[in-house]
PDB file of C-alpha atoms in Angstrom:
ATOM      1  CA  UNK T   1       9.772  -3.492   8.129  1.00 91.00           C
ATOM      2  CA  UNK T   2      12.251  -5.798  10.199  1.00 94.00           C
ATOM      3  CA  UNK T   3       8.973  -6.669  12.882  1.00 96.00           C
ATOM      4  CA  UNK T   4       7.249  -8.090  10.225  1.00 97.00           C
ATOM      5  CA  UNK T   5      10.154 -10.216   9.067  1.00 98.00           C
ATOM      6  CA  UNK T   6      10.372 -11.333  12.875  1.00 97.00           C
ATOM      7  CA  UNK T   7       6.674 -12.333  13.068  1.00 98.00           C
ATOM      8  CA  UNK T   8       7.161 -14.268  10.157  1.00 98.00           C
ATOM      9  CA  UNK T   9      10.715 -16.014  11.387  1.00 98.00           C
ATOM     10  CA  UNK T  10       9.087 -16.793  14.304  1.00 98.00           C
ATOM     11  CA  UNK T  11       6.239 -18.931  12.893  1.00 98.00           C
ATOM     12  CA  UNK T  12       8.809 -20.684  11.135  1.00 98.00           C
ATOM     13  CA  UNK T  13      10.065 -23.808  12.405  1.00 96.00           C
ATOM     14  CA  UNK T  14      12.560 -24.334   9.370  1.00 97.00           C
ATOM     15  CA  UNK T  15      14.888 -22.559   7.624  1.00 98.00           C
ATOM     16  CA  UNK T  16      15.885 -24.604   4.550  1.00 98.00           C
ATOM     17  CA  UNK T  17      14.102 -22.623   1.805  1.00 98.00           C
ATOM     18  CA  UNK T  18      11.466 -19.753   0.887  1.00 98.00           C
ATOM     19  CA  UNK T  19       9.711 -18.727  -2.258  1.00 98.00           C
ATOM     20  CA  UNK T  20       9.424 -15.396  -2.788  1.00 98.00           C
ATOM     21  CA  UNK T  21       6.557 -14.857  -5.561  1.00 98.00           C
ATOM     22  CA  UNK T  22       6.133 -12.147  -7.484  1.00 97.00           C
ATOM     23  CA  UNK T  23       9.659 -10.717  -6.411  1.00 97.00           C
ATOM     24  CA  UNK T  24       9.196  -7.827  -8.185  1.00 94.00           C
ATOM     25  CA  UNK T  25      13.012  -6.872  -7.784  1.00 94.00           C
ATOM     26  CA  UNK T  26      13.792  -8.788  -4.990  1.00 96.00           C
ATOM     27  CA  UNK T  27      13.337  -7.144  -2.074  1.00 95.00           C
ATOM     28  CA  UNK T  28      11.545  -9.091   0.087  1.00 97.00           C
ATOM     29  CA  UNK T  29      13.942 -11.698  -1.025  1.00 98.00           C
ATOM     30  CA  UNK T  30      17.241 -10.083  -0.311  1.00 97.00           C
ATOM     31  CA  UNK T  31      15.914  -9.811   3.461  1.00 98.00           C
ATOM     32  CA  UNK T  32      14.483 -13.795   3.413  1.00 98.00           C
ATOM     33  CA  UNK T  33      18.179 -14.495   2.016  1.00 98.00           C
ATOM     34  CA  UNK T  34      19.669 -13.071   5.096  1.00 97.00           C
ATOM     35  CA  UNK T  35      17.962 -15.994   7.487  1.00 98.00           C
ATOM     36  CA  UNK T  36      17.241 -18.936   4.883  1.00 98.00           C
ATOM     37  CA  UNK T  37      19.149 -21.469   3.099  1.00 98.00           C
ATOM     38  CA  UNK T  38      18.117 -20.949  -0.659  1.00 98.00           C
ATOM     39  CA  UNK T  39      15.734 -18.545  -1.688  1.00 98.00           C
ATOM     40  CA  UNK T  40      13.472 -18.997  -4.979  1.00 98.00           C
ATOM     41  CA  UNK T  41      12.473 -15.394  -5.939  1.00 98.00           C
ATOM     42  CA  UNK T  42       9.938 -15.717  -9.198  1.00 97.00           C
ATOM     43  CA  UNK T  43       8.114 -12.991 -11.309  1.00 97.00           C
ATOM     44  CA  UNK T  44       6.537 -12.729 -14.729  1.00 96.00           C
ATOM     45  CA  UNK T  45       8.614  -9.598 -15.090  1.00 95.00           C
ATOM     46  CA  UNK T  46      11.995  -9.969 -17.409  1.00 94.00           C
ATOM     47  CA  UNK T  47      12.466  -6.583 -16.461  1.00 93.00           C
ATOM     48  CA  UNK T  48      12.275  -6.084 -13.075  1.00 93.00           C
ATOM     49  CA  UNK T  49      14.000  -9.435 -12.480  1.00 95.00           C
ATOM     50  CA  UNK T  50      16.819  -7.948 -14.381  1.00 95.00           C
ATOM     51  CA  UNK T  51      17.015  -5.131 -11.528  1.00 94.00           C
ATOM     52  CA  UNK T  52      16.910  -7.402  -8.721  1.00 95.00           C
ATOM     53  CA  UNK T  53      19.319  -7.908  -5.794  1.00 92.00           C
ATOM     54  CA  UNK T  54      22.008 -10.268  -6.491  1.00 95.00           C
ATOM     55  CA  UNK T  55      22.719 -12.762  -3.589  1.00 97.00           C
ATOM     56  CA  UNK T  56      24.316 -16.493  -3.967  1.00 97.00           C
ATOM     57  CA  UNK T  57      21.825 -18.028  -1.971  1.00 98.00           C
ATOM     58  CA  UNK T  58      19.157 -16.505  -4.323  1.00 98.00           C
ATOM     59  CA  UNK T  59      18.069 -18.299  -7.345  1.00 98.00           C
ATOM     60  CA  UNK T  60      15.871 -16.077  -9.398  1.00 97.00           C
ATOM     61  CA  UNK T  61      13.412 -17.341 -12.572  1.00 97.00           C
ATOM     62  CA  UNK T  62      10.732 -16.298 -14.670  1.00 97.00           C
ATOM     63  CA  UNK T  63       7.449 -18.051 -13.500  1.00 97.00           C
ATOM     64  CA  UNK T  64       3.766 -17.233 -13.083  1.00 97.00           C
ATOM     65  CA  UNK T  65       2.413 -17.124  -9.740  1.00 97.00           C
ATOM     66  CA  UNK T  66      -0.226 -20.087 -10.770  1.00 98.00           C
ATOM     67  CA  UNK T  67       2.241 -22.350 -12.459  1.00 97.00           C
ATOM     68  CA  UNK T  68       5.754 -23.059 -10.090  1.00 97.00           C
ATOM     69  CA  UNK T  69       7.978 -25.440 -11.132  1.00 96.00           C
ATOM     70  CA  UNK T  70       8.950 -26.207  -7.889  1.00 98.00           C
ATOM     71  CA  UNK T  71       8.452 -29.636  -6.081  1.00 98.00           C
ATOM     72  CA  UNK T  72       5.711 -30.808  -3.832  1.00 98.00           C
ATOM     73  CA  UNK T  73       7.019 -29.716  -0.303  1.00 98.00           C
ATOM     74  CA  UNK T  74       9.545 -27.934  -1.095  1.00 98.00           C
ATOM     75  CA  UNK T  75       9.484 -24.583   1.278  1.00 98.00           C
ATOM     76  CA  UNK T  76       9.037 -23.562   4.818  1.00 98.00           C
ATOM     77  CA  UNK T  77       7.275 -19.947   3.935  1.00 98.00           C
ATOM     78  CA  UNK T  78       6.152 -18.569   0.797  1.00 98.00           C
ATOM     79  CA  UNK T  79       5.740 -14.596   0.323  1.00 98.00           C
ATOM     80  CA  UNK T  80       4.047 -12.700  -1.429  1.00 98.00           C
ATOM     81  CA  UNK T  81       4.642  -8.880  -1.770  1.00 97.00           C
ATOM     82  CA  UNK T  82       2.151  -6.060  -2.787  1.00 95.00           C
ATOM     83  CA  UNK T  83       0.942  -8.527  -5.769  1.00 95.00           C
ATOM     84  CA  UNK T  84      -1.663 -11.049  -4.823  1.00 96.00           C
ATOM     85  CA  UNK T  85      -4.382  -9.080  -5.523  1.00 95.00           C
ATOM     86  CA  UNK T  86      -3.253  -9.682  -9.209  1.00 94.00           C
ATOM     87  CA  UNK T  87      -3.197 -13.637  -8.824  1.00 97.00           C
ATOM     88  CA  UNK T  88      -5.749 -16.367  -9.924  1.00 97.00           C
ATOM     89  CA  UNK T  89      -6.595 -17.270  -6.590  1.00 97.00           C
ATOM     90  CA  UNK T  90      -8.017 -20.782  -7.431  1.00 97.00           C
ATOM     91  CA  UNK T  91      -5.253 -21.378  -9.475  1.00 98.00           C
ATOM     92  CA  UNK T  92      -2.436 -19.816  -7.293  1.00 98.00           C
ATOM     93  CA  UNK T  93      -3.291 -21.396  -3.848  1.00 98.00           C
ATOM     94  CA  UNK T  94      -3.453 -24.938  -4.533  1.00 98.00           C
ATOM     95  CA  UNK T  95      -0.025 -24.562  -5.924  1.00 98.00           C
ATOM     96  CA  UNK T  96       1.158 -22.643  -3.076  1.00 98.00           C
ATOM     97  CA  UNK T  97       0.103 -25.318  -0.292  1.00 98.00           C
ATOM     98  CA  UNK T  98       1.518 -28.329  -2.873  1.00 98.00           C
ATOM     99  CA  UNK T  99       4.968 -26.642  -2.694  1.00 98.00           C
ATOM    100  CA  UNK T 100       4.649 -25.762   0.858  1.00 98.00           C
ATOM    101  CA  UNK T 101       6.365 -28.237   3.195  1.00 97.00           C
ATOM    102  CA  UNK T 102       3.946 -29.527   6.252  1.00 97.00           C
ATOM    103  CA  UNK T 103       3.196 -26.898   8.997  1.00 97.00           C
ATOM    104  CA  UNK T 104       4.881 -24.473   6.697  1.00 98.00           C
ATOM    105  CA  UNK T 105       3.791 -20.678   6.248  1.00 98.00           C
ATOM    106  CA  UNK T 106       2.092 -19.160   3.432  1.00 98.00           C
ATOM    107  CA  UNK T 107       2.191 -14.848   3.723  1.00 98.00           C
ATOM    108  CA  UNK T 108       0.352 -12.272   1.479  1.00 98.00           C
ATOM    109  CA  UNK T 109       1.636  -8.753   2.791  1.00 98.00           C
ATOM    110  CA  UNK T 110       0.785  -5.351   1.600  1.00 97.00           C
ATOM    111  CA  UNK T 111       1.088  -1.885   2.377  1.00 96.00           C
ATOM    112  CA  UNK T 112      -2.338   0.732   2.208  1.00 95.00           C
ATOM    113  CA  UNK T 113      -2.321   4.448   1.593  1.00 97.00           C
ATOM    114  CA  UNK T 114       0.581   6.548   3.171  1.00 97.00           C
ATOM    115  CA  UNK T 115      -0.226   8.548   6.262  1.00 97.00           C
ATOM    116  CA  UNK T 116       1.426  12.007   7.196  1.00 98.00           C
ATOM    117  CA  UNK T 117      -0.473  13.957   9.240  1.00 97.00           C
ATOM    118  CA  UNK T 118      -4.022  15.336   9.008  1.00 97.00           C
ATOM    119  CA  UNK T 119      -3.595  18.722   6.372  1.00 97.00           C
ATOM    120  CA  UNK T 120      -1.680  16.251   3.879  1.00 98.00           C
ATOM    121  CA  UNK T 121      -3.242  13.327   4.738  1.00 98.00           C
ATOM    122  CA  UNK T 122      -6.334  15.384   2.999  1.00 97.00           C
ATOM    123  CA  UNK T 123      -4.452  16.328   0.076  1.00 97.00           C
ATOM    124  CA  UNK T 124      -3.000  12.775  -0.722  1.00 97.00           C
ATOM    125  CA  UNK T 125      -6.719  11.376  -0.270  1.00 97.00           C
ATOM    126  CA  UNK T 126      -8.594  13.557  -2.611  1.00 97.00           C
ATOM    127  CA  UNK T 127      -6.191  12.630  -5.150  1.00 97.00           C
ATOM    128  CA  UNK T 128      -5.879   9.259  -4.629  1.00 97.00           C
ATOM    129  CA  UNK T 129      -9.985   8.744  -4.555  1.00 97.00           C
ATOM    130  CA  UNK T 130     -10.877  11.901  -6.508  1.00 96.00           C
ATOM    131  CA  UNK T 131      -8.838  12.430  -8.848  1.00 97.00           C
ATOM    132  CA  UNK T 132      -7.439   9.148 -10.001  1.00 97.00           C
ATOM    133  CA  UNK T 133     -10.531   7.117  -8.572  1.00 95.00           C
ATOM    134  CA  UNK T 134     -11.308   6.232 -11.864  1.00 96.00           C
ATOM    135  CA  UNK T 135      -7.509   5.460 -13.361  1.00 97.00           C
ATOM    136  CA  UNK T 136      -6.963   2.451 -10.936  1.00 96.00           C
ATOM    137  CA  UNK T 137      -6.828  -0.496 -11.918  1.00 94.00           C
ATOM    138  CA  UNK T 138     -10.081  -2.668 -10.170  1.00 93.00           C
ATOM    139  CA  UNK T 139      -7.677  -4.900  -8.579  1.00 94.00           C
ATOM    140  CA  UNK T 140      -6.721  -2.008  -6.074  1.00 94.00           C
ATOM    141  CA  UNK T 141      -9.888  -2.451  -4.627  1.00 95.00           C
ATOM    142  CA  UNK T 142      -8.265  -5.333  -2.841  1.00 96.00           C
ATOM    143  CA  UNK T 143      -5.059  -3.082  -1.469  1.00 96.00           C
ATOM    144  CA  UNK T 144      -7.569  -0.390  -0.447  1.00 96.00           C
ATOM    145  CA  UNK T 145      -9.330  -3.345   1.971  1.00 96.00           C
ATOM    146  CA  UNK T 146      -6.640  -4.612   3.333  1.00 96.00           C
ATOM    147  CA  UNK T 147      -7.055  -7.569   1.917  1.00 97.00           C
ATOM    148  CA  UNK T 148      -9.740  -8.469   3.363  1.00 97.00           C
ATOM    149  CA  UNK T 149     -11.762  -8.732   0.361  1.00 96.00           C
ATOM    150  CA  UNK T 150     -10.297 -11.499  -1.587  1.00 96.00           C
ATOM    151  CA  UNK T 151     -10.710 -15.126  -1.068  1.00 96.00           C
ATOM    152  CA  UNK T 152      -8.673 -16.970   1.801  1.00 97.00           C
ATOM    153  CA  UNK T 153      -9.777 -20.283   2.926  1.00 97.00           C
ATOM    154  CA  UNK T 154      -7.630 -21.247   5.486  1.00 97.00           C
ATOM    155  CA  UNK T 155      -7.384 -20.730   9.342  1.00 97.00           C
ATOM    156  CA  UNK T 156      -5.246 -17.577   9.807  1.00 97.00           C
ATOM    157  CA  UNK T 157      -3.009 -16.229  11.763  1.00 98.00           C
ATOM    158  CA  UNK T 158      -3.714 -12.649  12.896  1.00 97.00           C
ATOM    159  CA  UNK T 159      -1.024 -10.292  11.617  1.00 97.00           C
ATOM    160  CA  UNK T 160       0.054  -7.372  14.577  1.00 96.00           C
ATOM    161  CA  UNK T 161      -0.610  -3.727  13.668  1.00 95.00           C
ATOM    162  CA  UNK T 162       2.862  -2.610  12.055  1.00 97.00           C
ATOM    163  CA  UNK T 163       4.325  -0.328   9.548  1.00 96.00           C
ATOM    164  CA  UNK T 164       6.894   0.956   6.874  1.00 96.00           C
ATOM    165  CA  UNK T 165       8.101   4.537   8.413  1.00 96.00           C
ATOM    166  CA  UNK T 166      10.305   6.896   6.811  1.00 97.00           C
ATOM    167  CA  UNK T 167      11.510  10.562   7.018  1.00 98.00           C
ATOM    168  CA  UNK T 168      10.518  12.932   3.827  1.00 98.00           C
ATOM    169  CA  UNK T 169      10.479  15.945   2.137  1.00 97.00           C
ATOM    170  CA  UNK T 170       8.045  17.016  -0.048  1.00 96.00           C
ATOM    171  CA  UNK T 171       9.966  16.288  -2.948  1.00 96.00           C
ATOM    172  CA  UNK T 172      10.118  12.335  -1.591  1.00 97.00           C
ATOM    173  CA  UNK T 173       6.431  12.479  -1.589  1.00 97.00           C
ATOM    174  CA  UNK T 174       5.974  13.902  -5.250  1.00 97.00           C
ATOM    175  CA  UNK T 175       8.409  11.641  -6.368  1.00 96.00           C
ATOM    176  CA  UNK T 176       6.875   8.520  -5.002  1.00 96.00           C
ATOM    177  CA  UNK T 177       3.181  10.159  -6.506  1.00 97.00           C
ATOM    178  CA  UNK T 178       5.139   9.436  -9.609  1.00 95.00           C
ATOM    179  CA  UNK T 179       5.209   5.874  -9.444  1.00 93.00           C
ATOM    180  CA  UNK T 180       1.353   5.469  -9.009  1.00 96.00           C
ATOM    181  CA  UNK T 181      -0.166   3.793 -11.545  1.00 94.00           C
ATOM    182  CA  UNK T 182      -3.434   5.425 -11.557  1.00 97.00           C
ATOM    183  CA  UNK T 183      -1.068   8.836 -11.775  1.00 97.00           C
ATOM    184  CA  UNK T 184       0.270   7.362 -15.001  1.00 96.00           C
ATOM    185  CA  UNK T 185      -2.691   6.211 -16.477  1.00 96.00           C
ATOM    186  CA  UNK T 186      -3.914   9.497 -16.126  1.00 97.00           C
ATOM    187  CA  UNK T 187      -1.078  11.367 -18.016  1.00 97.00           C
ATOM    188  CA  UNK T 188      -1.512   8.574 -20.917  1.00 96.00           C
ATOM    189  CA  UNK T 189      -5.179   9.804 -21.286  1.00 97.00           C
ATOM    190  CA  UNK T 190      -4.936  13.676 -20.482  1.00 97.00           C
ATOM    191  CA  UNK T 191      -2.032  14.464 -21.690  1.00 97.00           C
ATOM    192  CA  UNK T 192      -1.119  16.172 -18.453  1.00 96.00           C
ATOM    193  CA  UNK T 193       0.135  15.345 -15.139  1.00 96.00           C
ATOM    194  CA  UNK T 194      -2.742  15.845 -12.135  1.00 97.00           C
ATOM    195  CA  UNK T 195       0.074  17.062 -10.273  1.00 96.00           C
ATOM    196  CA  UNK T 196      -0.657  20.793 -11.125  1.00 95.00           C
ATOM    197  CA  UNK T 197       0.405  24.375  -9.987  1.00 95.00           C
ATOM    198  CA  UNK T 198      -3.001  24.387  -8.093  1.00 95.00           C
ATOM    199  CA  UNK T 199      -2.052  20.872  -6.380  1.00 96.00           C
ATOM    200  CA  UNK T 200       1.695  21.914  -5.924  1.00 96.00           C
ATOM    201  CA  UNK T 201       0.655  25.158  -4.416  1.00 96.00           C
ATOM    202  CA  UNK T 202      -2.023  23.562  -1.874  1.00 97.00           C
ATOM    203  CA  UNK T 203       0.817  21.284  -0.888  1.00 97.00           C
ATOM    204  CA  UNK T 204       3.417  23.143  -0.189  1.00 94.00           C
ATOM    205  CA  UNK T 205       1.418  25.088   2.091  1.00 96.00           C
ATOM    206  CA  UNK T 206       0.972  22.422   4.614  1.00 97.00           C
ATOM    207  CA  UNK T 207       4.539  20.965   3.635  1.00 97.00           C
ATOM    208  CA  UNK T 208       7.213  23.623   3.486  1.00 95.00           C
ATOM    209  CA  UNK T 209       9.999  22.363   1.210  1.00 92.00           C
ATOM    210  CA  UNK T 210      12.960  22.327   3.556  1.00 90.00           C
ATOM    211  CA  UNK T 211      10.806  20.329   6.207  1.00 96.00           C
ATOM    212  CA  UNK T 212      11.012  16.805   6.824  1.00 98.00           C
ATOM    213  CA  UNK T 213       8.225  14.517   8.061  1.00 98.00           C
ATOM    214  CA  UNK T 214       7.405  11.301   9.523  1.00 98.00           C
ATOM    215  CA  UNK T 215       5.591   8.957   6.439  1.00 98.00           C
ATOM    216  CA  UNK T 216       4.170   6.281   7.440  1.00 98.00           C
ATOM    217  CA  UNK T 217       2.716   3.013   5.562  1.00 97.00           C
ATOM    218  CA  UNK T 218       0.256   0.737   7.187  1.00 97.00           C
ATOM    219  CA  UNK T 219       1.129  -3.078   6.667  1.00 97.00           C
ATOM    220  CA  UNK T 220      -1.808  -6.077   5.736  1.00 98.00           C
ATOM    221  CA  UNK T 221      -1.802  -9.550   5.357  1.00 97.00           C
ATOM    222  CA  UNK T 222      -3.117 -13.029   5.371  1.00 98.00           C
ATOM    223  CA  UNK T 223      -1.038 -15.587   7.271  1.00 98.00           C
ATOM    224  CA  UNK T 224      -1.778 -18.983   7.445  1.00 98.00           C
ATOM    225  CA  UNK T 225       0.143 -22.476   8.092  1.00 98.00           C
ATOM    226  CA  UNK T 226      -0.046 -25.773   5.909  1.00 97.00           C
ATOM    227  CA  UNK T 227      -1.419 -28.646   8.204  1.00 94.00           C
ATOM    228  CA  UNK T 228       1.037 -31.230   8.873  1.00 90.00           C
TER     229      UNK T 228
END
């Protein structure tokens, strides 16, 4: 959401460059583009790299998060999107404070569980922890706490309560229940989607398909600044 770009901006105190790791296809990056100089937007993905946002201030490569190319002091922030929890942390940090330049800002942000209201809000849950429990991958453990569960030694800078907020239909929300992994992994072993008639019915009962409703994603992070 734009307030969490503006908390980041301002701890900033430059605006020459930003590293956008693990760009997935360059979201993040298209917004840090917007404000910065040159953006480096990395990811072990040749595929989603190849969907990315196209900007001329954006230069765009194929790197692992624990091995940058990039020189010593090289950027002012350094994001990280809704992919940490996959990183080698001991491997991954060092080289994010090396290419950090002094007093510059290293961000891991996230987004938890989608919130409706309280009749879906039941619904999404007891298939999110019920019926996929067991298809997620055991990084998600580390989405599902915020963060606060893996390893960040540094002083840090308390992020405000924010969120992503959008206006659905039903049909947003199935669609979106595609794209879980844990939802996928579960068709690849049952043959079948856990989205059934008896899901689909209980629903649509608390979500009428012509209605719209306010969705709402909670944002994380861990925010710190390289010493000078």
């Amino acid at each position: 959401p734009p307030q969490l770009f503006g908390f980041l901006y301002d701890l900033c105190r430059n605006f020459d460059a930003a590293w956008d790791c693990a760009t997935g296809n360059g979201q993040i990056a298209a917004v840090l583009a917007e404000r910065f100089e040159t953006v480096d937007a990395t990811d072990i993905s040749e595929k989603q790299l190849a969907q990315a946002v196209q900007k001329n201030n954006i230069r765009y490569g194929i790197e692992a998060a624990e091995m940058p190319s990039f020189p010593d002091a090289r950027f002012d922030l350094v994001t990280v999107g809704q992919s940490a929890h996959w990183f080698d942390f001991d491997l991954f940090y060092p080289q994010a404070m090396r290419v950090l330049q002094p007093s510059g800002i290293l961000a891991l942000v996230g987004y938890n569980l989608l919130q409706v209201d309280d009749p879906v809000n039941v619904l999404i849950k007891d298939l999110y922890s019920n019926t996929l429990g067991l298809y997620w991958d055991a990084e998600r453990k580390h989405v599902d706490a915020a963060y606060a569960s893996i390893p960040f030694p540094f002083p840090e800078i308390p992020l405000p309560e924010m969120h992503m907020q959008y206006e659905w239909t039903v049909e947003h929300l199935l669609g979106y229940l595609e794209t879980w992994s844990a939802l996928q992994h579960y068709i690849r072993k049952n043959g079948h989607s856990p989205l059934n008639q008896e899901f689909l019915s209980a629903l649509k009962t608390v979500w009428p398909e012509a209605e719209v409703k306010t969705v709402k994603f909670p944002i994380f992070g861990r925010i710190t600044r390289k010493p000078r």
